[in-house]
Structures are given as C-alpha cells and as structure tokens.
Tab-separated table of C-alpha atoms and ligand atoms in Angstrom:
chain	number	residue	atom	x	y	z
A	1	UNK	CA	-55.290	-61.481	97.403
A	2	UNK	CA	-55.865	-64.069	100.179
A	3	UNK	CA	-59.124	-64.050	102.077
A	4	UNK	CA	-59.826	-64.682	105.752
A	5	UNK	CA	-63.232	-65.247	107.330
A	6	UNK	CA	-63.463	-64.395	111.028
A	7	UNK	CA	-66.590	-65.353	112.971
A	8	UNK	CA	-67.321	-63.584	116.251
A	9	UNK	CA	-65.777	-60.448	114.781
A	10	UNK	CA	-67.736	-58.126	117.078
A	11	UNK	CA	-66.199	-59.787	120.138
A	12	UNK	CA	-62.816	-59.270	121.780
A	13	UNK	CA	-60.853	-61.899	119.867
A	14	UNK	CA	-62.536	-61.456	116.480
A	15	UNK	CA	-62.022	-57.706	116.419
A	16	UNK	CA	-58.426	-58.004	117.650
A	17	UNK	CA	-57.664	-60.611	114.993
A	18	UNK	CA	-59.109	-58.325	112.300
A	19	UNK	CA	-56.846	-55.512	113.584
A	20	UNK	CA	-53.859	-57.860	113.669
A	21	UNK	CA	-54.359	-59.135	110.110
A	22	UNK	CA	-55.036	-55.690	108.648
A	23	UNK	CA	-51.782	-54.528	110.178
A	24	UNK	CA	-49.600	-57.549	109.443
A	25	UNK	CA	-50.902	-58.909	106.106
A	26	UNK	CA	-52.391	-57.539	102.888
A	27	UNK	CA	-55.269	-60.051	103.062
A	28	UNK	CA	-58.963	-59.308	102.727
A	29	UNK	CA	-60.891	-59.816	105.934
A	30	UNK	CA	-64.501	-60.970	105.991
A	31	UNK	CA	-65.993	-60.308	109.404
A	32	UNK	CA	-68.951	-62.618	109.961
A	33	UNK	CA	-71.807	-61.159	111.980
A	34	UNK	CA	-75.140	-62.478	113.172
A	35	UNK	CA	-78.132	-60.174	112.892
A	36	UNK	CA	-79.220	-58.836	116.277
A	37	UNK	CA	-81.898	-56.291	117.081
A	38	UNK	CA	-79.392	-54.344	119.182
A	39	UNK	CA	-76.151	-52.960	117.826
A	40	UNK	CA	-73.074	-54.732	119.217
A	41	UNK	CA	-70.510	-53.242	116.823
A	42	UNK	CA	-68.513	-51.070	119.217
A	43	UNK	CA	-65.354	-53.183	118.813
A	44	UNK	CA	-65.375	-52.862	115.011
A	45	UNK	CA	-66.598	-49.278	114.471
A	46	UNK	CA	-63.035	-48.266	113.559
A	47	UNK	CA	-62.963	-50.904	110.768
A	48	UNK	CA	-66.056	-49.859	108.898
A	49	UNK	CA	-64.233	-47.572	106.450
A	50	UNK	CA	-61.361	-50.010	105.956
A	51	UNK	CA	-61.387	-51.145	102.267
A	52	UNK	CA	-59.983	-54.587	103.096
A	53	UNK	CA	-62.675	-55.261	105.707
A	54	UNK	CA	-66.143	-56.534	104.688
A	55	UNK	CA	-69.024	-57.616	106.892
A	56	UNK	CA	-70.904	-60.778	105.900
A	57	UNK	CA	-74.018	-62.274	107.487
A	58	UNK	CA	-73.452	-65.691	108.972
A	59	UNK	CA	-75.348	-67.468	111.722
A	60	UNK	CA	-73.381	-70.332	113.247
A	61	UNK	CA	-76.656	-72.001	114.210
A	62	UNK	CA	-77.689	-72.251	110.560
A	63	UNK	CA	-75.658	-74.705	108.462
A	64	UNK	CA	-76.988	-73.203	105.216
A	65	UNK	CA	-75.708	-69.775	106.092
A	66	UNK	CA	-72.264	-71.203	106.901
A	67	UNK	CA	-72.200	-73.042	103.564
A	68	UNK	CA	-73.388	-69.997	101.578
A	69	UNK	CA	-70.707	-67.712	103.020
A	70	UNK	CA	-67.961	-70.291	102.481
A	71	UNK	CA	-69.069	-70.820	98.864
A	72	UNK	CA	-69.326	-67.059	98.183
A	73	UNK	CA	-66.038	-66.020	99.752
A	74	UNK	CA	-63.944	-69.143	99.004
A	75	UNK	CA	-61.618	-68.326	101.924
A	76	UNK	CA	-57.950	-69.231	102.406
A	77	UNK	CA	-58.383	-69.103	106.188
A	78	UNK	CA	-61.418	-69.552	108.411
A	79	UNK	CA	-60.994	-68.423	112.021
A	80	UNK	CA	-63.909	-69.417	114.246
A	81	UNK	CA	-64.181	-67.194	117.304
A	82	UNK	CA	-67.980	-67.180	117.288
A	83	UNK	CA	-69.214	-69.021	120.369
A	84	UNK	CA	-71.241	-68.933	123.521
A	85	UNK	CA	-68.007	-68.005	125.239
A	86	UNK	CA	-69.064	-67.473	128.836
A	87	UNK	CA	-68.504	-70.526	131.039
A	88	UNK	CA	-70.843	-69.288	133.787
A	89	UNK	CA	-73.783	-68.952	131.393
A	90	UNK	CA	-73.244	-72.404	129.891
A	91	UNK	CA	-75.193	-73.959	132.783
A	92	UNK	CA	-78.138	-71.670	131.958
A	93	UNK	CA	-77.974	-72.347	128.191
A	94	UNK	CA	-76.406	-75.798	127.781
A	95	UNK	CA	-78.178	-76.615	124.510
A	96	UNK	CA	-77.435	-73.267	122.896
A	97	UNK	CA	-73.830	-73.619	124.073
A	98	UNK	CA	-73.604	-77.081	122.531
A	99	UNK	CA	-75.175	-76.054	119.209
A	100	UNK	CA	-72.937	-72.988	118.839
A	101	UNK	CA	-69.687	-74.337	120.262
A	102	UNK	CA	-69.778	-77.946	118.980
A	103	UNK	CA	-72.388	-78.540	116.245
A	104	UNK	CA	-71.464	-75.382	114.329
A	105	UNK	CA	-67.823	-76.498	114.155
A	106	UNK	CA	-68.914	-79.663	112.379
A	107	UNK	CA	-70.982	-77.616	109.911
A	108	UNK	CA	-67.963	-75.421	109.158
A	109	UNK	CA	-65.700	-78.448	108.696
A	110	UNK	CA	-68.208	-80.080	106.343
A	111	UNK	CA	-68.417	-76.958	104.175
A	112	UNK	CA	-64.643	-76.569	104.115
A	113	UNK	CA	-64.210	-80.230	103.167
A	114	UNK	CA	-66.740	-79.994	100.362
A	115	UNK	CA	-66.114	-76.532	98.917
A	116	UNK	CA	-62.618	-75.296	99.859
A	117	UNK	CA	-60.455	-78.135	101.235
A	118	UNK	CA	-57.285	-76.017	101.036
A	119	UNK	CA	-58.714	-73.481	103.472
A	120	UNK	CA	-56.874	-73.454	106.818
A	121	UNK	CA	-59.263	-73.657	109.773
A	122	UNK	CA	-58.733	-72.473	113.337
A	123	UNK	CA	-61.275	-73.206	116.036
A	124	UNK	CA	-61.098	-71.408	119.392
A	125	UNK	CA	-60.121	-73.976	122.009
A	126	UNK	CA	-59.948	-73.347	125.724
A	127	UNK	CA	-58.085	-74.221	128.910
A	128	UNK	CA	-61.568	-75.080	130.255
A	129	UNK	CA	-61.172	-78.339	128.318
A	130	UNK	CA	-58.557	-79.364	130.929
A	131	UNK	CA	-61.113	-78.598	133.638
A	132	UNK	CA	-60.537	-80.680	136.734
A	133	UNK	CA	-56.766	-80.669	136.279
A	134	UNK	CA	-54.489	-83.490	137.424
A	135	UNK	CA	-51.213	-81.533	137.284
A	136	UNK	CA	-49.977	-77.954	137.069
A	137	UNK	CA	-49.026	-76.379	134.718
A	138	UNK	CA	-50.999	-77.992	131.911
A	139	UNK	CA	-49.457	-78.666	128.527
A	140	UNK	CA	-50.728	-80.257	125.295
A	141	UNK	CA	-50.678	-83.778	126.754
A	142	UNK	CA	-52.948	-83.004	129.721
A	143	UNK	CA	-56.169	-85.070	129.460
A	144	UNK	CA	-59.496	-83.431	128.653
A	145	UNK	CA	-61.510	-83.232	131.906
A	146	UNK	CA	-64.128	-80.520	131.336
A	147	UNK	CA	-66.187	-79.247	134.273
A	148	UNK	CA	-68.866	-77.207	132.479
A	149	UNK	CA	-71.212	-77.530	129.488
A	150	UNK	CA	-68.919	-74.984	127.799
A	151	UNK	CA	-65.793	-77.098	128.408
A	152	UNK	CA	-67.555	-80.267	127.251
A	153	UNK	CA	-68.715	-78.607	124.010
A	154	UNK	CA	-65.174	-77.378	123.301
A	155	UNK	CA	-63.842	-80.931	123.860
A	156	UNK	CA	-66.400	-82.319	121.389
A	157	UNK	CA	-65.300	-79.695	118.862
A	158	UNK	CA	-61.646	-80.623	119.444
A	159	UNK	CA	-62.345	-84.280	118.637
A	160	UNK	CA	-64.234	-83.528	115.441
A	161	UNK	CA	-61.538	-81.073	114.293
A	162	UNK	CA	-58.955	-83.841	114.745
A	163	UNK	CA	-61.135	-86.433	113.007
A	164	UNK	CA	-61.553	-84.145	109.983
A	165	UNK	CA	-57.858	-83.268	109.958
A	166	UNK	CA	-56.883	-86.933	109.959
A	167	UNK	CA	-59.676	-88.250	107.719
A	168	UNK	CA	-59.564	-85.594	105.015
A	169	UNK	CA	-56.083	-84.194	105.400
A	170	UNK	CA	-57.454	-80.737	106.247
A	171	UNK	CA	-55.343	-78.044	107.898
A	172	UNK	CA	-57.728	-77.842	110.857
A	173	UNK	CA	-56.550	-76.967	114.374
A	174	UNK	CA	-57.792	-75.895	117.789
A	175	UNK	CA	-55.278	-74.277	120.140
A	176	UNK	CA	-55.710	-74.327	123.906
A	177	UNK	CA	-55.923	-70.678	124.841
A	178	UNK	CA	-55.844	-69.868	128.518
A	179	UNK	CA	-57.833	-66.844	129.735
A	180	UNK	CA	-57.013	-63.764	127.713
A	181	UNK	CA	-58.154	-60.303	128.558
A	182	UNK	CA	-58.075	-56.665	127.562
A	183	UNK	CA	-60.199	-53.532	127.248
A	184	UNK	CA	-62.513	-55.273	124.745
A	185	UNK	CA	-63.291	-58.176	127.089
A	186	UNK	CA	-67.027	-58.668	127.740
A	187	UNK	CA	-68.233	-57.279	131.076
A	188	UNK	CA	-69.457	-60.695	132.268
A	189	UNK	CA	-65.897	-61.976	132.614
A	190	UNK	CA	-64.402	-61.455	136.032
A	191	UNK	CA	-61.426	-59.284	134.986
A	192	UNK	CA	-63.493	-56.710	133.108
A	193	UNK	CA	-66.227	-56.889	135.740
A	194	UNK	CA	-63.612	-55.895	138.323
A	195	UNK	CA	-61.924	-53.119	136.322
A	196	UNK	CA	-65.212	-51.538	135.155
A	197	UNK	CA	-66.747	-51.624	138.637
A	198	UNK	CA	-63.690	-50.276	140.419
A	199	UNK	CA	-63.544	-47.468	137.820
A	200	UNK	CA	-67.228	-46.761	138.551
A	201	UNK	CA	-66.573	-46.671	142.313
A	202	UNK	CA	-63.533	-44.423	141.827
A	203	UNK	CA	-65.653	-41.923	139.878
A	204	UNK	CA	-68.293	-41.974	142.604
A	205	UNK	CA	-65.686	-41.342	145.293
A	206	UNK	CA	-64.206	-38.469	143.258
A	207	UNK	CA	-67.681	-36.988	142.753
A	208	UNK	CA	-68.624	-37.463	146.423
A	209	UNK	CA	-71.624	-39.648	145.621
A	210	UNK	CA	-72.767	-42.935	147.163
A	211	UNK	CA	-71.973	-46.171	145.329
A	212	UNK	CA	-73.104	-49.787	145.243
A	213	UNK	CA	-70.379	-52.372	145.904
A	214	UNK	CA	-68.958	-54.730	143.314
A	215	UNK	CA	-70.336	-58.258	143.863
A	216	UNK	CA	-68.172	-61.262	143.061
A	217	UNK	CA	-68.375	-65.042	143.435
A	218	UNK	CA	-65.477	-67.286	144.388
A	219	UNK	CA	-62.453	-64.978	144.621
A	220	UNK	CA	-60.027	-67.732	145.648
A	221	UNK	CA	-59.979	-69.413	142.224
A	222	UNK	CA	-56.833	-68.908	140.170
A	223	UNK	CA	-56.356	-68.200	136.500
A	224	UNK	CA	-53.550	-67.694	134.009
A	225	UNK	CA	-54.287	-64.375	132.279
A	226	UNK	CA	-52.628	-63.217	129.060
A	227	UNK	CA	-53.135	-60.030	127.057
A	228	UNK	CA	-55.545	-60.941	124.231
A	229	UNK	CA	-53.461	-59.020	121.651
A	230	UNK	CA	-50.497	-61.338	122.363
A	231	UNK	CA	-52.728	-64.348	121.661
A	232	UNK	CA	-53.600	-63.196	118.123
A	233	UNK	CA	-49.994	-63.485	117.035
A	234	UNK	CA	-49.814	-67.022	118.481
A	235	UNK	CA	-52.941	-68.134	116.630
A	236	UNK	CA	-51.658	-66.706	113.347
A	237	UNK	CA	-48.323	-68.511	113.791
A	238	UNK	CA	-50.215	-71.769	114.491
A	239	UNK	CA	-52.267	-71.291	111.329
A	240	UNK	CA	-49.199	-70.666	109.182
A	241	UNK	CA	-46.960	-73.447	110.466
A	242	UNK	CA	-45.722	-76.232	108.220
A	243	UNK	CA	-47.861	-78.902	109.875
A	244	UNK	CA	-51.234	-78.496	111.562
A	245	UNK	CA	-50.720	-78.840	115.308
A	246	UNK	CA	-52.490	-77.656	118.457
A	247	UNK	CA	-50.571	-75.567	120.984
A	248	UNK	CA	-51.143	-74.223	124.485
A	249	UNK	CA	-50.921	-70.413	124.601
A	250	UNK	CA	-50.767	-68.913	128.090
A	251	UNK	CA	-48.741	-66.646	130.364
A	252	UNK	CA	-47.549	-69.497	132.591
A	253	UNK	CA	-48.394	-67.389	135.670
A	254	UNK	CA	-51.096	-68.057	138.206
A	255	UNK	CA	-53.049	-65.302	139.991
A	256	UNK	CA	-56.199	-65.481	142.096
A	257	UNK	CA	-59.286	-63.351	141.446
A	258	UNK	CA	-58.420	-61.703	144.789
A	259	UNK	CA	-54.994	-60.710	143.418
A	260	UNK	CA	-56.604	-59.240	140.296
A	261	UNK	CA	-58.879	-57.183	142.548
A	262	UNK	CA	-55.917	-55.988	144.650
A	263	UNK	CA	-53.977	-54.978	141.548
A	264	UNK	CA	-56.978	-53.045	140.194
A	265	UNK	CA	-57.469	-51.272	143.530
A	266	UNK	CA	-53.780	-50.374	143.436
A	267	UNK	CA	-54.265	-48.768	139.993
A	268	UNK	CA	-57.265	-46.822	141.307
A	269	UNK	CA	-55.513	-45.574	144.474
A	270	UNK	CA	-58.683	-46.290	146.464
A	271	UNK	CA	-57.608	-47.059	150.042
A	272	UNK	CA	-59.253	-50.232	151.335
A	273	UNK	CA	-59.428	-52.588	154.291
A	274	UNK	CA	-60.507	-56.232	154.358
A	275	UNK	CA	-62.996	-57.853	156.732
A	276	UNK	CA	-64.137	-61.498	157.018
A	277	UNK	CA	-63.077	-64.528	155.033
A	278	UNK	CA	-64.203	-66.452	151.934
A	279	UNK	CA	-67.994	-66.153	151.543
A	280	UNK	CA	-68.072	-63.380	154.158
A	281	UNK	CA	-65.112	-61.494	152.763
A	282	UNK	CA	-65.677	-57.748	152.286
A	283	UNK	CA	-63.494	-54.916	151.024
A	284	UNK	CA	-64.261	-51.615	152.707
A	285	UNK	CA	-63.577	-47.956	151.929
A	286	UNK	CA	-62.782	-45.859	155.018
A	287	UNK	CA	-63.366	-49.019	157.067
A	288	UNK	CA	-67.120	-48.925	156.536
A	289	UNK	CA	-68.453	-48.503	152.960
A	290	UNK	CA	-68.324	-51.809	151.031
A	291	UNK	CA	-66.332	-51.703	147.789
A	292	UNK	CA	-66.578	-55.461	147.167
A	293	UNK	CA	-68.812	-58.094	148.758
A	294	UNK	CA	-68.925	-61.796	147.979
A	295	UNK	CA	-72.303	-62.941	146.695
A	296	UNK	CA	-72.684	-66.743	146.579
A	297	UNK	CA	-75.113	-66.269	143.665
A	298	UNK	CA	-72.022	-65.882	141.484
A	299	UNK	CA	-70.601	-69.250	142.577
A	300	UNK	CA	-70.760	-71.891	139.840
A	301	UNK	CA	-72.368	-75.345	140.070
A	302	UNK	CA	-68.901	-76.809	139.406
A	303	UNK	CA	-65.700	-74.825	139.558
A	304	UNK	CA	-62.301	-75.076	137.907
A	305	UNK	CA	-60.137	-73.920	140.804
A	306	UNK	CA	-56.781	-73.479	139.157
A	307	UNK	CA	-55.680	-73.181	135.526
A	308	UNK	CA	-52.084	-72.514	134.566
A	309	UNK	CA	-50.644	-73.207	131.123
A	310	UNK	CA	-47.228	-74.393	129.983
A	311	UNK	CA	-46.585	-72.695	126.627
A	312	UNK	CA	-43.053	-74.078	126.159
A	313	UNK	CA	-43.955	-76.058	123.017
A	314	UNK	CA	-45.345	-72.934	121.303
A	315	UNK	CA	-42.169	-71.118	122.304
A	316	UNK	CA	-39.946	-73.860	120.899
A	317	UNK	CA	-41.837	-74.528	117.647
A	318	UNK	CA	-43.364	-71.142	116.842
A	319	UNK	CA	-41.096	-68.743	118.725
A	320	UNK	CA	-44.200	-67.390	120.497
A	321	UNK	CA	-44.080	-65.744	123.916
A	322	UNK	CA	-46.504	-63.435	125.729
A	323	UNK	CA	-45.176	-59.871	125.917
A	324	UNK	CA	-47.514	-57.938	128.234
A	325	UNK	CA	-47.014	-58.372	131.999
A	326	UNK	CA	-49.895	-59.030	134.432
A	327	UNK	CA	-49.603	-55.611	136.148
A	328	UNK	CA	-49.565	-53.801	132.779
A	329	UNK	CA	-52.603	-55.750	131.592
A	330	UNK	CA	-54.612	-54.818	134.703
A	331	UNK	CA	-53.541	-51.179	134.388
A	332	UNK	CA	-54.467	-51.052	130.705
A	333	UNK	CA	-57.940	-52.439	131.462
A	334	UNK	CA	-58.548	-50.194	134.485
A	335	UNK	CA	-57.318	-47.032	132.698
A	336	UNK	CA	-59.560	-47.800	129.722
A	337	UNK	CA	-62.639	-48.254	131.937
A	338	UNK	CA	-61.827	-45.099	133.909
A	339	UNK	CA	-61.444	-43.066	130.691
A	340	UNK	CA	-64.640	-44.529	129.190
A	341	UNK	CA	-66.612	-43.318	132.220
A	342	UNK	CA	-64.901	-39.939	132.172
A	343	UNK	CA	-65.735	-39.361	128.503
A	344	UNK	CA	-69.368	-40.417	129.161
A	345	UNK	CA	-69.838	-37.712	131.828
B	1	LIG	P1	-63.516	-68.447	132.785
B	1	LIG	O1	-62.222	-68.919	133.354
B	1	LIG	O2	-63.583	-68.575	131.298
B	1	LIG	O3	-64.710	-69.022	133.434
B	1	LIG	O4	-63.514	-66.843	133.011
B	1	LIG	P2	-64.316	-65.899	134.012
B	1	LIG	O5	-63.645	-64.570	133.941
B	1	LIG	O6	-65.783	-65.909	133.717
B	1	LIG	O7	-64.116	-66.565	135.447
B	1	LIG	C1	-62.837	-66.754	136.009
B	1	LIG	C2	-62.966	-67.214	137.457
B	1	LIG	O8	-63.493	-66.139	138.233
B	1	LIG	C3	-63.919	-68.395	137.689
B	1	LIG	O9	-63.284	-69.285	138.587
B	1	LIG	C4	-65.121	-67.756	138.363
B	1	LIG	O10	-65.832	-68.625	139.252
B	1	LIG	C5	-64.436	-66.653	139.147
B	1	LIG	N1	-65.368	-65.577	139.555
B	1	LIG	C6	-65.557	-65.101	140.806
B	1	LIG	N2	-66.493	-64.145	140.806
B	1	LIG	C7	-66.921	-64.002	139.525
B	1	LIG	C8	-67.879	-63.154	138.910
B	1	LIG	O11	-68.535	-62.356	139.531
B	1	LIG	N3	-68.027	-63.290	137.546
B	1	LIG	C9	-67.286	-64.186	136.807
B	1	LIG	N4	-67.437	-64.241	135.504
B	1	LIG	N5	-66.374	-65.002	137.402
B	1	LIG	C10	-66.194	-64.916	138.726
C-alpha cells in the first residue's frame, strides 16, 4: 500500500488533505506532528480511530527528525503543509519563518534525494510570492515580487525545489495557491476572524448582552478566496500528473475584506449602518453600537493590496476548477462559527 506523509496535519490544509486521501485513495497516511505543550488536535480528532491514519513526530526545525521519519516511513508522497503560515506574524518572527518555510524545505529535499528519490514532493507555495503584482490576474509566469518575510521565504523554497527537481530529476513541485478558507481556517486569518467575531456578536445580540466590536486592519485590500477543500483536489492532481509542474490554483475572483464583512453580516441578519471612511470607518448596530472598528494596529508594515489568480493552465492541463462559490464559502464559515458558539453555551 502506498504511503503519504503530511506535515502540518493539525492545520486546515493538512487535516483536509488527510480527509481527502482517506476518502479518495486506499493509501496509508502519516500525519506529522510537532510536540506542543498545548493540544492543537481539534482538526484531526475524527481521524484518531482511522486504521489508515498514523501520527508521527516530526519537527521541521530539526533536520534529524525529518531524516528519521523519511527513513522509517519510506513514503511515496511527501506533502509539506507545515509552515509559519501567517503573513502578518512573519514580521514579528522573520527568522523562525525563514527556518520553517525555507530551510526545512531544503532538509526535506535532501532526505528525499538520499533515501527515497522516487517519492513525489509537494511544497505549499503561495500567491504572496507574487507580492507587489505588476498585472492582474497573475498566472504562472508572473515574476516573484514578495512583500513580506513569509513571501520571501516561500520564494526561496520555490527556487530550491526547482533546483532539486532539475539537478536530481526529483518529482518536486510547489503550486501557487491563492488564499483558501473554510471552517478549519486559523482565527488569525481575516476571513475566520470576521466570521467568528460576527457569530459572537450575533449571539450577544440574541442574548441581549453587551459586546465588544470586531477590530480589523486595512479593509480595502482585495483577495481571491477559494474553498480549501477544492484546493486539495488540485494539489493531488498536480502530484499525480505525468510531469512535475507548478500551477496556480485560485478562484479567479477578487473581493475586498469589506465585501467579505458585508457578506458575513448578510448571513447573520444583523442590521448595520456605516460611518466614516478608511481608517475611521465604523460599522454600527442600531446606528450607535460599534460592530466593527478599524484599528491601525492591524495594518502591516508592507501590504499586498490585490491578489487575483488565473487558474486557466490548471484547468487545461489537470481539468481542475473551483466548485464552491464565494457566498457559499462565507455562509459555510459563518454557520460553523455560529453553531460552535451555540453548542458551547
Ligand atoms: P494573507 O493574504 O495570507 O495575508 O491572509 P490574511 O487573511 O491574513 O490577510 C488578508 C488581507 O486582510 C491582508 O491584506 C490583511 O492586511 C487584511 N486584513 C485587514 N484586517 C485584518 C486583520 O485584522 N487580520 C488579518 N489577518 N488580516 C487583515
């Protein structure tokens, strides 16, 4: 039976990929976890009794641990979703971001080259690599112009993946995934921050209790959001193609953070009015109680204002297309957060 190692398995993408592979293949899945003093297994609780799912200890910051796991498992596929994945935090932890998102990729490639050169390797790439974009939408030929320590580390990883692919004939790739979201998205990311906070405010309104507003940074920036479950299929198709090639996966649609907020408020049925503009913009309930205020603390030292992907090559070569629509994605995330709060009461 074929074996797949997935790093970052406790996160959104890792856990969704494990679900996808358990459903669509008969492969054995090795979910790589890093020891933490707090439990972060909520996304994989449902997998613990699954006979084809095994947890292995692997720390991406320790080359020996990467090598040991690769030698023990002898995988057919290695999917690296483990990362410091939050762009905003990469200015606070640039070194940790670099070690985890760039250096670790080289350690994985070295172990694959030495111990299992037939293993197919996927590294999580990002639209943040395009950064300060020169045209819209961006496709595979857009230059790399990162704007954050996170984006720069992902670009470094992309180069070393290509160098290993070309030097050693490895099946090693790094797709460009645009923002992808869902109920398992971490609460630091703007989409989940919005849906979880609006669900919290809705509960407070229903219970007749006072609430603190949601605080956001720059709500004029625009992103291309895809359902994360749709992305897993695209990555698996990329990994199983005849030739190793990197593809853009995206929805091809651009929405501002403001639009995401509006759509969430629509799902919640909270009536709102808007006051002020940009940094002074406020969303009010009953024309007086703030639901959302802009807090410049959440602005970034450098911003990527607009990211929109052109996935036509993936469509042509792999037959991949996103299925879930923007409105349905927002609703799914809001409903999940609302239900989570309801079941906690
Ligand atoms: P990213 O595209 O990987 O950085 O994903 P995020 O969800 O973290 O951020 C998307 C966009 O939302 C960026 O342009 C942020 O500057 C913007 N944004 C505005 N307010 C916030 C906020 O409070 N938190 C986060 N994470 N992003 C925010």
